[in-house]
Coordinates of C-alpha atoms and ligand atoms in Angstrom, one line a residue:
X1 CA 0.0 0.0 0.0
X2 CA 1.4 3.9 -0.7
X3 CA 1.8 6.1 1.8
X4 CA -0.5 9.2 2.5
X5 CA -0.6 12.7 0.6
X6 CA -0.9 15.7 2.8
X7 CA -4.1 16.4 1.5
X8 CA -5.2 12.2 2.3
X9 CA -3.5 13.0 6.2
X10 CA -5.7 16.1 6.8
X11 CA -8.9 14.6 4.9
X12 CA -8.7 11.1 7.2
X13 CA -8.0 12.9 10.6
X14 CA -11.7 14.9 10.1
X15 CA -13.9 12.3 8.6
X16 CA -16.7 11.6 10.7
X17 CA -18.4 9.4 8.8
X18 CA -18.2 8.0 5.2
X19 CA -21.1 6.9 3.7
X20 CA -21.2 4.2 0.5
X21 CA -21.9 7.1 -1.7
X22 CA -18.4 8.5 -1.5
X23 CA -19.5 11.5 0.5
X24 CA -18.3 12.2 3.7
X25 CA -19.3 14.3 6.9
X26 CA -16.3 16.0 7.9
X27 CA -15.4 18.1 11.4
X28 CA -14.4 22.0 10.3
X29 CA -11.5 23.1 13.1
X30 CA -12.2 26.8 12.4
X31 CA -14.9 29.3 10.3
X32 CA -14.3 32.6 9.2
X33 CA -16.8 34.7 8.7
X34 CA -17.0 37.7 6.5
X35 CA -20.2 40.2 6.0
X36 CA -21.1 39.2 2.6
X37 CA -22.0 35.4 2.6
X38 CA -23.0 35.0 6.9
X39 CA -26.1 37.4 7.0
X40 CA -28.8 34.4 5.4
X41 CA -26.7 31.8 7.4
X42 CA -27.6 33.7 10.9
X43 CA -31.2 34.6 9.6
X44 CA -31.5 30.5 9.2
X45 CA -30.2 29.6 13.0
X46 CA -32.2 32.3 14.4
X47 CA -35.6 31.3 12.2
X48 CA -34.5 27.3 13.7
X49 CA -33.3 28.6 17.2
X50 CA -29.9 27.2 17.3
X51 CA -26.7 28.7 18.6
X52 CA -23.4 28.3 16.9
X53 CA -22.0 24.6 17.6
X54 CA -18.6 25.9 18.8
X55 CA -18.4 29.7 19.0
X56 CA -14.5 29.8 19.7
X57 CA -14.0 28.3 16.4
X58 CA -16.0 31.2 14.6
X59 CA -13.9 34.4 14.4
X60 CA -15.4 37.4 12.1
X61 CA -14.6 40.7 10.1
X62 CA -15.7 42.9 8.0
X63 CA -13.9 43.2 4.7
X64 CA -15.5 43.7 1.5
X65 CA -17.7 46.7 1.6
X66 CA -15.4 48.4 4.0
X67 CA -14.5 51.8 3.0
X68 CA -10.8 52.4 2.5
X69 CA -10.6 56.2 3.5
X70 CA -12.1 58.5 6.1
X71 CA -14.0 55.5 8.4
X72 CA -14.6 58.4 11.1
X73 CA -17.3 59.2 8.3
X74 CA -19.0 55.9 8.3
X75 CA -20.2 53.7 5.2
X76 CA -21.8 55.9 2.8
X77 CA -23.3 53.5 0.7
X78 CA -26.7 52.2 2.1
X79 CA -26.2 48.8 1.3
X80 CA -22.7 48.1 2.2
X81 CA -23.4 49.7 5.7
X82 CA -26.1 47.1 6.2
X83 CA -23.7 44.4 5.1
X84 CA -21.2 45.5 7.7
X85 CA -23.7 46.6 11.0
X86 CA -25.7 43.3 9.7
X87 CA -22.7 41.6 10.7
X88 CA -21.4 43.5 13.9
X89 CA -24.9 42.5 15.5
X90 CA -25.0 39.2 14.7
X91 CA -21.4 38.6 16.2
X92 CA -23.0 40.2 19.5
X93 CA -26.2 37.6 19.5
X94 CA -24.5 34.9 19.0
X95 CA -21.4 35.9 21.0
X96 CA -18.6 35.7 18.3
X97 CA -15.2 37.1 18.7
X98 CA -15.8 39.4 15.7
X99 CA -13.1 42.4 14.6
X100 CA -14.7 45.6 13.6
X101 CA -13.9 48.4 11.7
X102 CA -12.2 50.4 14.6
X103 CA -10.2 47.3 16.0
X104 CA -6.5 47.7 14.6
X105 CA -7.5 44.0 13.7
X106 CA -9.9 44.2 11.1
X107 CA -8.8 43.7 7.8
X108 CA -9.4 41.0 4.7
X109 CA -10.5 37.4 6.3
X110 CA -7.9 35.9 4.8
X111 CA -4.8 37.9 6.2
X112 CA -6.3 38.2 9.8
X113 CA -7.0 34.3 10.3
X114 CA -3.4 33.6 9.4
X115 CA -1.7 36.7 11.5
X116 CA -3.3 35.9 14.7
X117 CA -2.0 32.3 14.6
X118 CA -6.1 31.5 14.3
X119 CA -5.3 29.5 10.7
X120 CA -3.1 26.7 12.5
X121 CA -1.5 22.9 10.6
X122 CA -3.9 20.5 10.8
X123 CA -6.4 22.2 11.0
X124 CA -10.0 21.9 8.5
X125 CA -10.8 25.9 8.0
X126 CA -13.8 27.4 6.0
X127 CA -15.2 30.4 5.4
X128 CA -18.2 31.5 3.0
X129 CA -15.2 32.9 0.2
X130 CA -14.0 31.2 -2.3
X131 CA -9.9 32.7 -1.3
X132 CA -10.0 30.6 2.1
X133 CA -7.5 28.1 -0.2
X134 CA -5.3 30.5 1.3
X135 CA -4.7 29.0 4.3
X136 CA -4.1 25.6 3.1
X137 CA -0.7 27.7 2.7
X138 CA 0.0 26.1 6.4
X139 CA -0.9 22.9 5.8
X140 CA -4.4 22.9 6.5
X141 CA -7.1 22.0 4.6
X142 CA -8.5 24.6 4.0
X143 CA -12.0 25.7 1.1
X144 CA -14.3 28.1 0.5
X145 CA -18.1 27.4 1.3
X146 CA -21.3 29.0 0.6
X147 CA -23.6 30.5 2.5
X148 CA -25.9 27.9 3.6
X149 CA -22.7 25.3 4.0
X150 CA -21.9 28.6 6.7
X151 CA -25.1 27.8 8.5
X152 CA -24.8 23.9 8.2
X153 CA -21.3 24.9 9.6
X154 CA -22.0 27.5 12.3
X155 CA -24.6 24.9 13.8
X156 CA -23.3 21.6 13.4
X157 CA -19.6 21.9 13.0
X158 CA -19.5 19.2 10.2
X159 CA -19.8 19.5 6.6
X160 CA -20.9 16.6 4.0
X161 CA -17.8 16.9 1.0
X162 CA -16.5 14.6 -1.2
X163 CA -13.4 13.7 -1.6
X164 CA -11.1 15.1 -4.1
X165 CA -8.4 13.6 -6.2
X166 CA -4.7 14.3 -5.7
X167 CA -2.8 16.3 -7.7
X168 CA 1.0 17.4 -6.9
X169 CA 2.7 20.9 -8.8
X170 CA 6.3 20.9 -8.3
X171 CA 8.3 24.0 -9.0
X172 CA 11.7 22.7 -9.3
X173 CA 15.0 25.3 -9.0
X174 CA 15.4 28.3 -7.6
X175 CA 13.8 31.4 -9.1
X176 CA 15.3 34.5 -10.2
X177 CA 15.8 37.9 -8.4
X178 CA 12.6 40.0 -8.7
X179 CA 10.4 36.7 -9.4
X180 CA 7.9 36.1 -6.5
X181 CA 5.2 33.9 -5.4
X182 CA 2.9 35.7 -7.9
X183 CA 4.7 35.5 -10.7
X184 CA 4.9 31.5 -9.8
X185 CA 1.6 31.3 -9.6
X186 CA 0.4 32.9 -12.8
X187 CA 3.0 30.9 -14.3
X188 CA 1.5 27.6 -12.8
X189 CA -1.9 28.7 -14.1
X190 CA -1.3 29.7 -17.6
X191 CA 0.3 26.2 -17.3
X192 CA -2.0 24.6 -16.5
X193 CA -5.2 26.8 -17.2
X194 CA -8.1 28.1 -15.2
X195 CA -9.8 24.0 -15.3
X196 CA -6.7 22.1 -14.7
X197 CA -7.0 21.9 -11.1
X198 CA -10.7 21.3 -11.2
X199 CA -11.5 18.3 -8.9
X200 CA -8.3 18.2 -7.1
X201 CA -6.6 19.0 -3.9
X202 CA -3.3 20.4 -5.2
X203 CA -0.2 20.2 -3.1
X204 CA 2.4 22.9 -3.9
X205 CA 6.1 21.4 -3.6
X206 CA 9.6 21.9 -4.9
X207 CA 12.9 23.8 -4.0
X208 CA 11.2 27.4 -5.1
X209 CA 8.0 26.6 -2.8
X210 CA 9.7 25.5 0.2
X211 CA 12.2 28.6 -0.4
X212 CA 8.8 31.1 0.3
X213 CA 8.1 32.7 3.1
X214 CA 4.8 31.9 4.3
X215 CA 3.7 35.1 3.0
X216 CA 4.9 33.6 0.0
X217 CA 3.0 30.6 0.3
X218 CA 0.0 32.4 0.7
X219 CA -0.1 34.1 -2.1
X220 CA 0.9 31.0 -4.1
X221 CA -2.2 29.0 -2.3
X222 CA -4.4 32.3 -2.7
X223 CA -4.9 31.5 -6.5
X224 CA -5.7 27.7 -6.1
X225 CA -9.4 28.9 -6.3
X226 CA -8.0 30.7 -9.9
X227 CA -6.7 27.2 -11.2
X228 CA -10.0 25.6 -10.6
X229 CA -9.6 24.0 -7.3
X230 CA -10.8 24.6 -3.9
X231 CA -8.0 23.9 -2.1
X232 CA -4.3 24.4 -2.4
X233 CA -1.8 23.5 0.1
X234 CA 1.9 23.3 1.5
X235 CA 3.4 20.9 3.9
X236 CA 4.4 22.0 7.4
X237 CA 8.1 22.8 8.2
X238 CA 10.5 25.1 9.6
X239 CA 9.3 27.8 8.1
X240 CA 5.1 27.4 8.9
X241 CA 6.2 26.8 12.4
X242 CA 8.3 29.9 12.9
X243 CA 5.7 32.2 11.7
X244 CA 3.5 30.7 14.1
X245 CA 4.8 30.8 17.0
X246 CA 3.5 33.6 19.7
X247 CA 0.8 34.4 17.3
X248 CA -2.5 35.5 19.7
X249 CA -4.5 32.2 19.0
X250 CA -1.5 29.7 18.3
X251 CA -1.1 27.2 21.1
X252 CA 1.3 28.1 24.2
X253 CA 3.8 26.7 26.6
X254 CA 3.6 23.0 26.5
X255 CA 1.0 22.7 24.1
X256 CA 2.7 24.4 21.6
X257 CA 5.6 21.6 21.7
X258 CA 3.0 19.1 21.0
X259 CA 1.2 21.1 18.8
X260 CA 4.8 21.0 17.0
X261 CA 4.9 17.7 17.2
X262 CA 1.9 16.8 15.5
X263 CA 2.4 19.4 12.8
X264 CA 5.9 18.0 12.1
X265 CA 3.9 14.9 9.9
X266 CA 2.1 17.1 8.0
X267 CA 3.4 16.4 4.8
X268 CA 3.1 14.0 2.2
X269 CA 4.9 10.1 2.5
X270 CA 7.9 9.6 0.0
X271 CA 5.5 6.7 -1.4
X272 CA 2.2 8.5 -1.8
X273 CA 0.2 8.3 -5.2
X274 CA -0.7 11.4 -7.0
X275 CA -3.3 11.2 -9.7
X276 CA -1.5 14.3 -11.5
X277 CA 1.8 15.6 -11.3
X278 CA 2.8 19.0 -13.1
X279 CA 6.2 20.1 -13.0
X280 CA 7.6 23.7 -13.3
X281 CA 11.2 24.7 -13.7
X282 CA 11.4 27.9 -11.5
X283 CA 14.8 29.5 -13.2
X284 CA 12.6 30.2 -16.6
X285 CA 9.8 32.0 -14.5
X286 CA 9.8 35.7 -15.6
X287 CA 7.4 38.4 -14.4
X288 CA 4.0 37.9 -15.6
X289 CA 1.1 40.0 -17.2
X290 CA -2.7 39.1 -17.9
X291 CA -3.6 40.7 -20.8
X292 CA -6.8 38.7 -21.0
X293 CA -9.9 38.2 -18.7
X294 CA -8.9 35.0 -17.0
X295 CA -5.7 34.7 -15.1
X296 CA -4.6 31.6 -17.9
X297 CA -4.1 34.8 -20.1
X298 CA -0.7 35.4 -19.1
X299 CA 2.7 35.9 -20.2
X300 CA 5.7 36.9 -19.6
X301 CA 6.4 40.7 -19.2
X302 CA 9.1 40.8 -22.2
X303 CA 6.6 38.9 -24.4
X304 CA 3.7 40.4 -26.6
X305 CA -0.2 40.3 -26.6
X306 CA -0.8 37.2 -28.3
X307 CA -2.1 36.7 -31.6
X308 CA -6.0 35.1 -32.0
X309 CA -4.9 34.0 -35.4
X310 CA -2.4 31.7 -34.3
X311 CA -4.7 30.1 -32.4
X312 CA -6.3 26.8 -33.9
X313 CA -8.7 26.2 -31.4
X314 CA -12.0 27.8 -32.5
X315 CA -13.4 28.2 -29.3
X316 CA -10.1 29.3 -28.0
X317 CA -9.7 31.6 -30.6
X318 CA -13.1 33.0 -30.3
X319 CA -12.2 33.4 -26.5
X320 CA -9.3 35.4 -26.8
X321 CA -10.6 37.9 -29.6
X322 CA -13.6 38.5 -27.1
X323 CA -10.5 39.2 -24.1
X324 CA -8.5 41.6 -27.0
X325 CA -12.0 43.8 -27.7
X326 CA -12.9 43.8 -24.2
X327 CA -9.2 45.0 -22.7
X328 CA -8.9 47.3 -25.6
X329 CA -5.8 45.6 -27.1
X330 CA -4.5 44.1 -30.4
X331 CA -2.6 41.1 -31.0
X332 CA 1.4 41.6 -31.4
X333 CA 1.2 44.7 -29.2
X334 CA 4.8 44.4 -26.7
X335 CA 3.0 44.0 -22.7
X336 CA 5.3 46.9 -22.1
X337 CA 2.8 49.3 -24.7
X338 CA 0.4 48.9 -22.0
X339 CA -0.3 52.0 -20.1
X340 CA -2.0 52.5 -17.0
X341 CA -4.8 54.5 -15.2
X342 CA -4.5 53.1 -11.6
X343 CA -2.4 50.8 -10.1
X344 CA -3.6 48.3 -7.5
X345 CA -1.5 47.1 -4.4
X346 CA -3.4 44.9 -2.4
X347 CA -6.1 42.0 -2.1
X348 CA -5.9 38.6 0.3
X349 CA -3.1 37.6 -2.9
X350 CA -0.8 40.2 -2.1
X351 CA -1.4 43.0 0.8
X352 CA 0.8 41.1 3.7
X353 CA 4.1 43.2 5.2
X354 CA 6.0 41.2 2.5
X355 CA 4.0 42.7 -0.6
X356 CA 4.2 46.4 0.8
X357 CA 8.3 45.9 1.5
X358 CA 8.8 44.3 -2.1
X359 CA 6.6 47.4 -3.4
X360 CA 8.3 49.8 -1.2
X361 CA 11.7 49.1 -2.7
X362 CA 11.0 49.3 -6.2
X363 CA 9.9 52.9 -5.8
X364 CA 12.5 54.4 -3.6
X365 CA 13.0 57.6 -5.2
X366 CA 10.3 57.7 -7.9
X367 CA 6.9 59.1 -8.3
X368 CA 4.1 57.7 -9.8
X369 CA 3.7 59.0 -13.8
X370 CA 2.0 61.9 -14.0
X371 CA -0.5 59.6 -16.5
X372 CA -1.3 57.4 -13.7
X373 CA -4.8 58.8 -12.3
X374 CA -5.0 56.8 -9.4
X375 CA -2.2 54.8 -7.1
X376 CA -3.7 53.2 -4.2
X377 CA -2.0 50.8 -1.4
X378 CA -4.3 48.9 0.8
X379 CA -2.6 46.9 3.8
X380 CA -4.7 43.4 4.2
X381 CA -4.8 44.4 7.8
X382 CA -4.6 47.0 10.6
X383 CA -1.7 45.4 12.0
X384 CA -0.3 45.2 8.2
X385 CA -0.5 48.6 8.3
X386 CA 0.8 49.2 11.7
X387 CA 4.1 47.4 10.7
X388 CA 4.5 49.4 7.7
X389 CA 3.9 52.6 9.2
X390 CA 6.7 51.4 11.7
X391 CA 8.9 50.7 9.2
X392 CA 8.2 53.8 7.2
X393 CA 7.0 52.2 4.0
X394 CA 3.7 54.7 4.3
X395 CA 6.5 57.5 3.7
X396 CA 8.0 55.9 0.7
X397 CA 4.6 55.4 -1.2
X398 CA 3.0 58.8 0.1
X399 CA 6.0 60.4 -1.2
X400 CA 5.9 58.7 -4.0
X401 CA 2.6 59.6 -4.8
X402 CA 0.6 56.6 -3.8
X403 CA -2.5 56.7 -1.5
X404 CA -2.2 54.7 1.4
X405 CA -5.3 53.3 2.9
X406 CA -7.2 51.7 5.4
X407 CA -7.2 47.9 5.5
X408 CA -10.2 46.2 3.6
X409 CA -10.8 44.1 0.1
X410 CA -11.0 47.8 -1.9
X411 CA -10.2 47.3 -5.3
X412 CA -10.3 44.2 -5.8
X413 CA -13.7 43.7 -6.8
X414 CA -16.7 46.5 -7.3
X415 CA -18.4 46.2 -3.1
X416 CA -17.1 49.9 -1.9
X417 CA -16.0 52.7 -3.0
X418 CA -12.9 52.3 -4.8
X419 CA -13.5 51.0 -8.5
X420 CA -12.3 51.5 -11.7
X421 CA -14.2 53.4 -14.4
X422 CA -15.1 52.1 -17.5
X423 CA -11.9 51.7 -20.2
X424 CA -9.4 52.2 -17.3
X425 CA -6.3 50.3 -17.2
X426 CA -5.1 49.1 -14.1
X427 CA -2.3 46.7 -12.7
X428 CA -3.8 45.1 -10.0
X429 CA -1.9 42.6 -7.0
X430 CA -5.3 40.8 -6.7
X431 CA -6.7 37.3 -8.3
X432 CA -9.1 38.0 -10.8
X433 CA -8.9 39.6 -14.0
X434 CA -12.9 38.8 -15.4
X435 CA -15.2 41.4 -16.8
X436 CA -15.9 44.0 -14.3
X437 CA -14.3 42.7 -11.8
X438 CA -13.0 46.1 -10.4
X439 CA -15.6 48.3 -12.0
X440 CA -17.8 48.1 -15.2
X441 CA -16.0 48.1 -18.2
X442 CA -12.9 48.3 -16.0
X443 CA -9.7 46.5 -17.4
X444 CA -7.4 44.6 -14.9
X445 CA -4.1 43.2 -15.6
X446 CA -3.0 41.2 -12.6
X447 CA 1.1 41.4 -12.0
X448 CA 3.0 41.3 -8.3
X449 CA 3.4 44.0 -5.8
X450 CA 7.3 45.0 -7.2
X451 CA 5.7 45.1 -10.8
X452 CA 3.1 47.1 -10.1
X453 CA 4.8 49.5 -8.5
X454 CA 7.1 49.8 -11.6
X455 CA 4.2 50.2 -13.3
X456 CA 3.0 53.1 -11.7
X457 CA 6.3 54.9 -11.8
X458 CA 7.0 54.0 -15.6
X459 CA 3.1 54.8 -15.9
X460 CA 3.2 51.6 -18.4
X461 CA 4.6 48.2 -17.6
X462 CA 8.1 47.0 -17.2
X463 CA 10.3 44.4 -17.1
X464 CA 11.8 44.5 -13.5
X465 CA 14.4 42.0 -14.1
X466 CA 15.4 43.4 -17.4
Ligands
IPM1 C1 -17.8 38.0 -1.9 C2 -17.2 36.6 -1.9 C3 -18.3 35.6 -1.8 C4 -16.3 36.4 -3.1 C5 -15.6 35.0 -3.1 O1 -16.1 34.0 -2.7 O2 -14.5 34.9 -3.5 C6 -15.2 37.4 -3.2 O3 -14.4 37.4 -2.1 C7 -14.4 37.3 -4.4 O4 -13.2 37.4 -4.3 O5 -15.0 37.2 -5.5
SF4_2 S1 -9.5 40.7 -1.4 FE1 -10.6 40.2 -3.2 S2 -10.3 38.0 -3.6 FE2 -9.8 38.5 -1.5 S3 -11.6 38.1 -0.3 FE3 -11.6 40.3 -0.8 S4 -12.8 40.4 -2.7 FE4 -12.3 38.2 -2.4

């Protein structure tokens, strides 16, 4: 018999119960909870008179129709106000550990669960958003739910799944200065497209994953959702468990030893089968562009737009002319040509302390074009930005012409205020690239923090490694 994958380990140690069907009922360690998908899922307890199964596994925050400026002001917009006092009263029914807009805490779900240690190894985690693959980063298992899988969960602590298949990406070598975890992950999915991870658990491994930090990792596990599975992981090791360690929630004393202990055989057995295996040499990794809308449309920053008429797939074909008319650009055109309205540094992908420093230190000096209509920086968290602040990285990109906001999802998809207007060009750290995603008509090119900021200096893109 083989040995275990990571993704078999975590799966067996939460099973319940299997049933003949090949479902499962498995038991969820931790649930976050955001405003947009819980209001329904409390309605449903309330209207049934249950309380939350486990209420110290439930933490909460407010995150997508935050506003990223003046909060003293409140929410302006009717609806996104609801969303967020909506959720602020149901944490106080129900007695959940929630973090509000004036707690230094708040900030995207997926950057506060990991910060405050509250996203541990081992553990199962949901939360009613499709990004919570993010946290399989510490070798969790970790997907996103909807919102009546966040009642099923908030009042039973179990959720029927069915198991997925196993699939393995390796990213061999090391990669090259200026090349980060978002670069590698582009490059994984216009590898392997937006479909190719569809009905998998992938496991991220290789010299260039282990060599991430776990912000890294993050990132890289952020965009499993993007390659069309629900969640992404990367075994435990040295690295996982110093991040960890003295975090608020993470075990203490002498239950973080065994805590330690346990988490040291989360990882996959030398022997264990994978039903896919893609492999990526990380040395030929360059920086990458989406010049479509999906984030498969990708290439390298020194390439071109690519041509439709190259393309012998029809439906392929048809696809990509659709992309070209939409983002406003023709085939052959050099990725550099593109020039930019906004820029875009944040998102659960890429607004940790890691993002802001790699930023940071490709503008020393500069200022954003004078072409450039709009440069925003939006820590993932209070404490994000609290650490920045303290390391001065607020004065580099004010300087420099960037606004620097309050913590919250912003830009990264159309829920608050900030949005791009129709036309606009923007490079964006976030995940998804479709139609309207960050405004109508809006155009996104998704990139990594250091080339976005080149971007907005250069007010078009640029090859940082060139
Ligand atoms: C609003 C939420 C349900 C959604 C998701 O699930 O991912 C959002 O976070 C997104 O990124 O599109
Ligand atoms: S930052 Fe973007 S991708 Fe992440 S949870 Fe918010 S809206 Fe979704």
């Amino acid at each position: 018999m083989s040995g275990k994958t990571l993704y078999d380990k975590l799966w067996d140690q939460h099973v319940v119960r299997s049933d003949d069907d090949g479902t499962a009922l498995i038991y969820i360690d931790r649930h976050l909870v955001h405003e947009v998908t819980s209001p329904q899922a409390f309605e449903g307890l309330r209207l049934a008179q249950r309380k939350p199964y486990r209420v110290d596994s439930v933490l909460a925050t407010p995150d997508h129709n935050v506003p990223t400026s003046h909060r003293e002001q409140g929410i302006a917009d009717p609806i996104s106000r609801l969303q967020v006092e909506t959720l602020d009263q149901n944490c106080i029914d129900f007695g959940i550990t929630e973090f509000g807009l004036a707690d230094l805490r708040q900030g995207i779900v997926h950057v506060v669960g990991p910060e405050q240690g509250a996203t541990l190894p081992g553990m199962t985690v949901v939360c009613g958003d499709s990004h919570t693959s993010t946290h399989g980063a510490f070798g969790a298992l970790a997907f996103g739910i909807g919102t009546s899988e966040v009642e099923h969960v908030l009042a039973t602590q179990c959720l029927i799944q069915r198991k997925s298949k196993n699939m393995l990406v390796r990213v061999d070598g090391r990669v090259k200065p200026g090349i980060t975890a978002k670069d590698i992950v582009l490059a994984i999915i216009g590898e392997i497209g937006t479909a190719g991870g569809t009905g998998y658990a992938i496991e991220f491994a290789g010299e260039a994953i282990q060599a991430l930090s776990m912000e890294g990792r993050m990132t890289v596990c952020n965009m499993t959702i993007e390659a069309g599975a629900r969640a992404g992981m990367v075994a435990v090791d040295e690295t996982t468990i110093q991040y960890l360690k003295d975090r608020p929630f993470a075990p203490k004393a002498e239950y973080w030893d065994m805590a330690v202990e346990a988490w040291r055989q989360l990882h996959s057995d030398p022997d264990a089968h994978f039903d896919k295996v893609v492999i990526l040499n990380a040395e030929t990794i360059k920086p990458q562009v989406t010049w479509g809308t999906s984030p498969e449309m990708v290439v390298p920053v020194d390439d071109k737009v690519p041509d439709p008429q190259q393309e012998t797939d029809t439906v392929k074909r048809n696809g990509m002319e659709k992309a070209l008319k939409y983002m406003g650009l023709s085939a052959n055109q050099a990725i550099t040509d593109i020039h930019l309205d906004r820029v875009f540094i944040g998102s659960c992908t890429n607004s940790r302390i890691e993002d802001l420093r790699e930023a940071a230190a490709v503008i020393k000096g500069g200022k954003v074009a004078s072409s450039v209509k709009q440069a925003l920086v939006v820590p993932g968290s209070g404490l994000v930005k609290q650490q920045a602040e303290q390391e001065g990285l607020d004065k580099v990109f004010i300087e420099a012409g960037f606004e620097w906001r309050d913590p919250g999802c912003s830009m990264c998809l159309a829920m608050n205020a900030d949005r791009l207007e129709s036309g606009e060009h923007c490079a964006s750290t976030s995940n998804r690239n479709f139609e309207g995603r960050q405004g109508q008509g809006g155009r996104t090119h998704l990139v990594s923090p250091a080339m976005a900021a080149a971007a907005a200096i250069a007010g078009h893109f640029v090859d940082i490694t060139g």
